[in-house]
Coordinates of C-alpha atoms (C1' of nucleotides) in Angstrom, one line a residue:
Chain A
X1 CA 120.0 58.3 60.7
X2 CA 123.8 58.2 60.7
X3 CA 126.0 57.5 63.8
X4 CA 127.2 61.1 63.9
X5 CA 123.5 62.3 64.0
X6 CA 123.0 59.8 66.9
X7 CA 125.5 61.7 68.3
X8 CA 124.5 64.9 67.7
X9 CA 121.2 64.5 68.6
X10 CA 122.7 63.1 72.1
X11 CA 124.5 66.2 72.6
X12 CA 121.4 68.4 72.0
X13 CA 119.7 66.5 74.8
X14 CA 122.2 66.6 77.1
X15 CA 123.1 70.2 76.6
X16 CA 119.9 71.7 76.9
X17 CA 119.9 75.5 75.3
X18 CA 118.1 78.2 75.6
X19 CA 115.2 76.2 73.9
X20 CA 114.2 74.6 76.8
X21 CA 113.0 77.2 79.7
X22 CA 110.2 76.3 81.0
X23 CA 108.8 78.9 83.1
X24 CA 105.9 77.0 84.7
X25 CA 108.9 74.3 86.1
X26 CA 110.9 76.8 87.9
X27 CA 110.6 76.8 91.6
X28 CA 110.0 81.0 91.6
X29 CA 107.3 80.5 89.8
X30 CA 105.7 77.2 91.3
X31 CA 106.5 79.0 94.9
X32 CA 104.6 81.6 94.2
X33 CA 101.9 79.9 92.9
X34 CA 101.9 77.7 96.1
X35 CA 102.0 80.8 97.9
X36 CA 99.1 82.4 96.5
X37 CA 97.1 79.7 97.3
X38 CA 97.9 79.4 100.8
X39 CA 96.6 83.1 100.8
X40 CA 93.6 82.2 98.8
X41 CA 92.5 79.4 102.1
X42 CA 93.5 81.7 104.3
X43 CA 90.9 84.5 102.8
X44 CA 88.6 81.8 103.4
X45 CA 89.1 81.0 106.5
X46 CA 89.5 84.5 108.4
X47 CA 88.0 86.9 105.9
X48 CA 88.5 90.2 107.9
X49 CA 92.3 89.6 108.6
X50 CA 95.2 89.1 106.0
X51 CA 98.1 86.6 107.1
X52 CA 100.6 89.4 107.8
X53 CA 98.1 91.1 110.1
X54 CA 97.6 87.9 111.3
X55 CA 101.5 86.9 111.7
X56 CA 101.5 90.5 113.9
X57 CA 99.2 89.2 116.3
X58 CA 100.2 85.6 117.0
X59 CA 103.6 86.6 117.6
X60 CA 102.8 89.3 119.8
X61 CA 101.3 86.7 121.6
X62 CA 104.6 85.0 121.9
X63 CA 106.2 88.1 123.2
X64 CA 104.5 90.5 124.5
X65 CA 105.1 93.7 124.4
X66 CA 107.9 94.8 121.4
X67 CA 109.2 97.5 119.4
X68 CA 107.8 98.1 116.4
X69 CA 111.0 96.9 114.5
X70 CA 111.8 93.9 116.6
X71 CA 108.6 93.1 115.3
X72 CA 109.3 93.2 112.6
X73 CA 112.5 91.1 112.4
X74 CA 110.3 88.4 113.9
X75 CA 107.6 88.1 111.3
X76 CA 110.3 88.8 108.4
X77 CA 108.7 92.1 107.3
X78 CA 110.6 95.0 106.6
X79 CA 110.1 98.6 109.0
X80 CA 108.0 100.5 106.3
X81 CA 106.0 97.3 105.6
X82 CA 105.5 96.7 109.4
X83 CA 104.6 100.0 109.9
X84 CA 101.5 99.9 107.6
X85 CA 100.3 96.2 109.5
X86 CA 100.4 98.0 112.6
X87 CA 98.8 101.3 111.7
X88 CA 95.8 99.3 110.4
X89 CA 95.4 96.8 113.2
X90 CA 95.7 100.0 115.7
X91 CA 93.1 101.1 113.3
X92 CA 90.8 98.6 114.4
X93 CA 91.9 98.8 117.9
X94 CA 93.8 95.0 118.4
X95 CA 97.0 96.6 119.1
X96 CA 97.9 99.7 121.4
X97 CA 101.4 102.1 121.1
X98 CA 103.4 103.6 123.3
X99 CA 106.8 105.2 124.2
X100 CA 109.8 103.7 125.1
X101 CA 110.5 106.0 128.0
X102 CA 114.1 104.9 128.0
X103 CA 115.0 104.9 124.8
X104 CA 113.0 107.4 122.9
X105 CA 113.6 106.0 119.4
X106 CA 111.4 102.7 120.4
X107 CA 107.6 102.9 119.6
X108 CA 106.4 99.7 121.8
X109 CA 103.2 97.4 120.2
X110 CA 101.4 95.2 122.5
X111 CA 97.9 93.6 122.2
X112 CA 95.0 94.8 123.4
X113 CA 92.4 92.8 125.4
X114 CA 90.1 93.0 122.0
X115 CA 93.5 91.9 120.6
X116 CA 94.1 89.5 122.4
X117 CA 90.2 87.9 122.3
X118 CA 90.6 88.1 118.3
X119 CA 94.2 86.3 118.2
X120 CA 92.8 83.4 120.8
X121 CA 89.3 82.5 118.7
X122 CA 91.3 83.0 115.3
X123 CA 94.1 80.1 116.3
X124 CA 91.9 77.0 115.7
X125 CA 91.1 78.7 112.4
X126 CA 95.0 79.0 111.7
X127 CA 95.1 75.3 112.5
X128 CA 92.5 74.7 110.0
X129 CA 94.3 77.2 107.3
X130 CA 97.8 74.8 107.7
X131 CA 95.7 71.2 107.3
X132 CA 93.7 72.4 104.4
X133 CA 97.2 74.2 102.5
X134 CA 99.1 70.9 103.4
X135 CA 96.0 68.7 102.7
X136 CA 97.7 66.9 99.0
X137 CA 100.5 65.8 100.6
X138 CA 100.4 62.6 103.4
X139 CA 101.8 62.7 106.7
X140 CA 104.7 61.2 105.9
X141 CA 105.0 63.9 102.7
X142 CA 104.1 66.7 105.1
X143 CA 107.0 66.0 107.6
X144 CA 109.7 66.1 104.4
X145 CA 108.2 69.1 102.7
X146 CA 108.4 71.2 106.2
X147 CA 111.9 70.4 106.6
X148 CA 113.1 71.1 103.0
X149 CA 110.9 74.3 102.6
X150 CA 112.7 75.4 106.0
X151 CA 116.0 75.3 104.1
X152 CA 114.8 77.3 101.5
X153 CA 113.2 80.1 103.9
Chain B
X1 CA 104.4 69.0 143.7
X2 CA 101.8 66.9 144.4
X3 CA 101.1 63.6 142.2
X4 CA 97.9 65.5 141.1
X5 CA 100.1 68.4 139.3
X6 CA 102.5 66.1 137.5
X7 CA 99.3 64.6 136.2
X8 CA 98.0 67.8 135.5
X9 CA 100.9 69.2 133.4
X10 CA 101.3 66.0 131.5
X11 CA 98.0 66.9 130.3
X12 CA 98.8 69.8 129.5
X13 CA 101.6 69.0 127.7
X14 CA 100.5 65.9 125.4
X15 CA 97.3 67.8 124.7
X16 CA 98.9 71.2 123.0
X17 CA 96.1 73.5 122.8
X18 CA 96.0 77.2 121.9
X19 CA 99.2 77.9 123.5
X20 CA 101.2 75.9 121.4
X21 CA 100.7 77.7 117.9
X22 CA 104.2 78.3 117.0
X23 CA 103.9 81.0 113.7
X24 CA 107.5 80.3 112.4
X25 CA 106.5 76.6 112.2
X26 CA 103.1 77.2 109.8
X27 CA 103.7 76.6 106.4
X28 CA 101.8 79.4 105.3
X29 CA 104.9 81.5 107.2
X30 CA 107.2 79.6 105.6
X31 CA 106.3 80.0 102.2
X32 CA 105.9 83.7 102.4
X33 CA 109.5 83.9 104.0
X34 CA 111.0 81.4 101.0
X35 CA 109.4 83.6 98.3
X36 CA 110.7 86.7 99.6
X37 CA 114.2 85.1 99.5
X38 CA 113.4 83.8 96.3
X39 CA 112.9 87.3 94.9
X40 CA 115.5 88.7 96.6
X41 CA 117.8 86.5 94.7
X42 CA 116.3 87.0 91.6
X43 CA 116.8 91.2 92.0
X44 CA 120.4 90.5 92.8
X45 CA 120.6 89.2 89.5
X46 CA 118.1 90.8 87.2
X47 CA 117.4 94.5 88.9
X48 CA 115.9 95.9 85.9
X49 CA 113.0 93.4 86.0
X50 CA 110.4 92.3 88.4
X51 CA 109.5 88.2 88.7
X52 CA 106.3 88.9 87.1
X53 CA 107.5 90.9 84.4
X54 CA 109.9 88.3 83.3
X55 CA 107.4 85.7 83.9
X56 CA 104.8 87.7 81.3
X57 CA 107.7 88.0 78.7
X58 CA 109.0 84.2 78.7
X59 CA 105.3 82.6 78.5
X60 CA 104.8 85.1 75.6
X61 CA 108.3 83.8 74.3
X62 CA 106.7 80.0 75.0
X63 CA 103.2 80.7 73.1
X64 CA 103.4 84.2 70.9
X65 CA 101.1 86.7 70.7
X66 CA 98.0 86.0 73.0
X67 CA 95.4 87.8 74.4
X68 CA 96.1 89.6 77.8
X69 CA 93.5 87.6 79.5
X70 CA 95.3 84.5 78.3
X71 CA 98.5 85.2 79.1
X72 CA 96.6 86.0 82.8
X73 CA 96.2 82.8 83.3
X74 CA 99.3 81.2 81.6
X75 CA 101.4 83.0 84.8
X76 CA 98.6 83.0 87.2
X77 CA 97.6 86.7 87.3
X78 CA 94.0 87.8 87.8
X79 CA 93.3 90.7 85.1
X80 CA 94.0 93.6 87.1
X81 CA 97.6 92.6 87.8
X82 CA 98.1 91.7 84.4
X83 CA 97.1 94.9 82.9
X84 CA 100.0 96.8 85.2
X85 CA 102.6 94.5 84.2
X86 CA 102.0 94.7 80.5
X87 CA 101.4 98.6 80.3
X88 CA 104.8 98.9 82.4
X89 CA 106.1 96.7 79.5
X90 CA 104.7 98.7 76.9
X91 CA 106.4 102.0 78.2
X92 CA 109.6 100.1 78.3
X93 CA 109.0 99.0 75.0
X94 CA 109.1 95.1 75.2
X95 CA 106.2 94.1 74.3
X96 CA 103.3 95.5 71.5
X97 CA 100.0 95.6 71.7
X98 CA 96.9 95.3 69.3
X99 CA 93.9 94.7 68.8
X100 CA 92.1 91.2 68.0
X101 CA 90.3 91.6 64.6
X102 CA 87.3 89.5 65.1
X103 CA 86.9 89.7 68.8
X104 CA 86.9 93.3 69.4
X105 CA 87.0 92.6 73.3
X106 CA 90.3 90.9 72.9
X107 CA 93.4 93.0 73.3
X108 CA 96.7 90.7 71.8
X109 CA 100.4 91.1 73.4
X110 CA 103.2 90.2 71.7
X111 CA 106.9 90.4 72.0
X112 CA 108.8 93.5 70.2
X113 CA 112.1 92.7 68.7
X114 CA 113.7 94.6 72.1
X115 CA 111.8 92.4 74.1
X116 CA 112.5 89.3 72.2
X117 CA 116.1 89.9 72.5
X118 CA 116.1 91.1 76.2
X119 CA 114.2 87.7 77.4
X120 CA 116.7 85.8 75.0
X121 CA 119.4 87.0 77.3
X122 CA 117.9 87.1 80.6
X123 CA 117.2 83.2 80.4
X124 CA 120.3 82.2 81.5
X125 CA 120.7 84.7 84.5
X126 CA 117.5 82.9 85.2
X127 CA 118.7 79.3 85.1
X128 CA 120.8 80.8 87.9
X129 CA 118.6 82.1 89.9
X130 CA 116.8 79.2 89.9
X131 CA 119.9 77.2 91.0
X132 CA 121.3 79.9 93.5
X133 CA 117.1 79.4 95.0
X134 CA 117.5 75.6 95.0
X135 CA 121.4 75.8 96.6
X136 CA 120.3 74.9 100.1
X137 CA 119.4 71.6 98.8
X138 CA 120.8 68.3 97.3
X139 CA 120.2 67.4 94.2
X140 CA 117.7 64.4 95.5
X141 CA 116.0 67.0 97.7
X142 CA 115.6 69.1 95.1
X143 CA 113.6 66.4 93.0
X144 CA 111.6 65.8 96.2
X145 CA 111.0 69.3 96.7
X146 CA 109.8 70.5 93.4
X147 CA 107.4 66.9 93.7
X148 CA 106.1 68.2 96.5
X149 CA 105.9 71.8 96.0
X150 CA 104.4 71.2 92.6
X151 CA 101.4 69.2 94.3
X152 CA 100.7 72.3 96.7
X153 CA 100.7 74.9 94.0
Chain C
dT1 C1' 65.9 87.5 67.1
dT2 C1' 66.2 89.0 71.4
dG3 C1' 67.0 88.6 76.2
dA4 C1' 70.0 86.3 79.5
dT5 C1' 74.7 85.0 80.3
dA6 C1' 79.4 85.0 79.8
dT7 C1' 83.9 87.0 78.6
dC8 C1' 87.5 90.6 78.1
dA9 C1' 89.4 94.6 79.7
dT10 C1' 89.5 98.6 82.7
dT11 C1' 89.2 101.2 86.9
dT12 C1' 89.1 101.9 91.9
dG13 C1' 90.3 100.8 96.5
dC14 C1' 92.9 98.5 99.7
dA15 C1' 96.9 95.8 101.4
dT16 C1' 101.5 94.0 101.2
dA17 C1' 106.5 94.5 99.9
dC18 C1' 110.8 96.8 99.4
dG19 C1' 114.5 100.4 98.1
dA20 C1' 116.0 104.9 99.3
dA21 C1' 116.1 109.0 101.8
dT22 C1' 115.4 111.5 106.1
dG23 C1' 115.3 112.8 111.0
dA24 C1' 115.7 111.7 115.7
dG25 C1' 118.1 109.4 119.2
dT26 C1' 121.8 106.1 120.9
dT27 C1' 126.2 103.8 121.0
dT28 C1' 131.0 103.5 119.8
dT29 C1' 135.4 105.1 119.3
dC30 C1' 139.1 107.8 119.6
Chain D
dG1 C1' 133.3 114.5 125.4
dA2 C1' 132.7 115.1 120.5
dA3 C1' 132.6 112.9 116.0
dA4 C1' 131.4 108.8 113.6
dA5 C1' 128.6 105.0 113.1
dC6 C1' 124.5 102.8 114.1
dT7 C1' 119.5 102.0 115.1
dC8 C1' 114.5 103.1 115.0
dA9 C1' 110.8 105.0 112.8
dT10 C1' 108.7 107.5 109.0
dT11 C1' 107.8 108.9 104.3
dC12 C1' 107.9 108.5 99.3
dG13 C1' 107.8 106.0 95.1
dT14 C1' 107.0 101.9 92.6
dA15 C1' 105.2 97.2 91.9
dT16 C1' 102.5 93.3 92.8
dG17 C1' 97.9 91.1 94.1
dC18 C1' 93.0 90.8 94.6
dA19 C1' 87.9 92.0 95.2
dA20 C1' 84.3 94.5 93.2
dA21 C1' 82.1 97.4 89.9
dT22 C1' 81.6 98.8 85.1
dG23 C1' 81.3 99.0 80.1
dA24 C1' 81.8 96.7 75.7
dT25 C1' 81.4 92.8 73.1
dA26 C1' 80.1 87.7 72.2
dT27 C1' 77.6 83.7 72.8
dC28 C1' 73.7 81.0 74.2
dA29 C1' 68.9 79.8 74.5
dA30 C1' 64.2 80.3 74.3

DNA sequence: TTGATATCATTTGCATACGAATGAGTTTTC
DNA sequence: GAAAACTCATTCGTATGCAAATGATATCAA
């Protein structure tokens, strides 16, 4: 091989084109994968709840009573896909509605006492959900993933 | 307060129990909120095409015509979500279909020349979306990250 | 060879997820 | 105070995502 194929062949490595996509090493991809499997543990865990039904309750725990949309803001779901989580946990009785009687636009969502029951047994499972989707990384690995996966989010 | 209380709250404080569960710090939380700003990103570049759908055309770009069982598992999609992506591909005209001449079950996908041509061109918008994800890191983060991420997926 | 098993694809039902449009009510602005 | 701008909730349409059931075909094993 001549010293101007050397070179070339440099170039092609360091100039990757087109050629060298590799789908399963993008971080969409991989992240969605990861994600998927987080909901896969979960399923297995608390089989009657999905994590965004889940996600409604605890943080109505946090805050009490809310608007629907607040709500929303604070579990990062958008007003027609909160809308659905709530209509199905009302559903099922965990969460009640009422009117904001001062501003009429405001439908307020607060846990029932059912609701409140179901949120309080399910947290040692959510415990269990975040060990078992963090359980291939160490401690130490744990601690570094949270903070860069917070950057991304 | 009495020397009793202090005690008390110490307790209660170095021994977090139910009330502690902070949602926004789960990873499970985390991840969803990172994959919905991942795709976000990626419609802000390529609006004409989901994740998945560009995921199905540059694995059959990687491997050719497969089965769409195969190609299933290639991206990680159970056989129900497969089958919606490829037929909206189909209509769209990006990808053919036919079927396997020995194994009459099997039913191949393949690239059209359309299709061949549009993922040719999207690849590049996607090297950006992957950097544009990745931004909120350094470049040594990043390698950590993807280490990391890679061993929860 | 045939009966049990396994695989491939499809369909149905349910649950996110989000853009866009709409209607009702509230706040801002001039 | 009236028009403009904004906010809250709802609805519609489209696209994953998965469990479960079904039908067609292949393969394995007795």
């Amino acid at each position: 091989m001549s010293a101007e194929d050397n070179l070339l062949k440099l170039v092609e490595v360091e100039e990757p084109d087109d050629q060298d996509y590799l789908l399963q090493e993008q971080v969409g991809f991989i992240l969605r994968k990861a994600h998927q499997r987080h909901v896969a543990i979960f399923a297995a865990h608390i089989g009657d709840l999905t994590p965004p039904q889940f996600a409604a309750l605890a943080k109505l725990r946090d805050v009490g009573e809310t608007s629907q949309n607040q709500l929303g803001t604070l579990i990062a779901m958008d007003a027609a896909t909160v809308k659905g989580v709530i209509d199905r946990l009302k559903a099922r009785g965990l969460v009640e509605l009422s009117k904001h009687e001062v501003d009429k636009r405001r439908l307020l969502v607060n846990l029932t006492a059912e609701g409140r029951d179901a949120i309080e047994r399910l947290i040692p499972q959510a415990r269990e959900i975040t060990k078992e989707t963090l359980a291939p990384l160490s401690a130490k690995e744990v601690t570094t993933f949270m903070k860069l996966l917070a950057k991304l989010a």
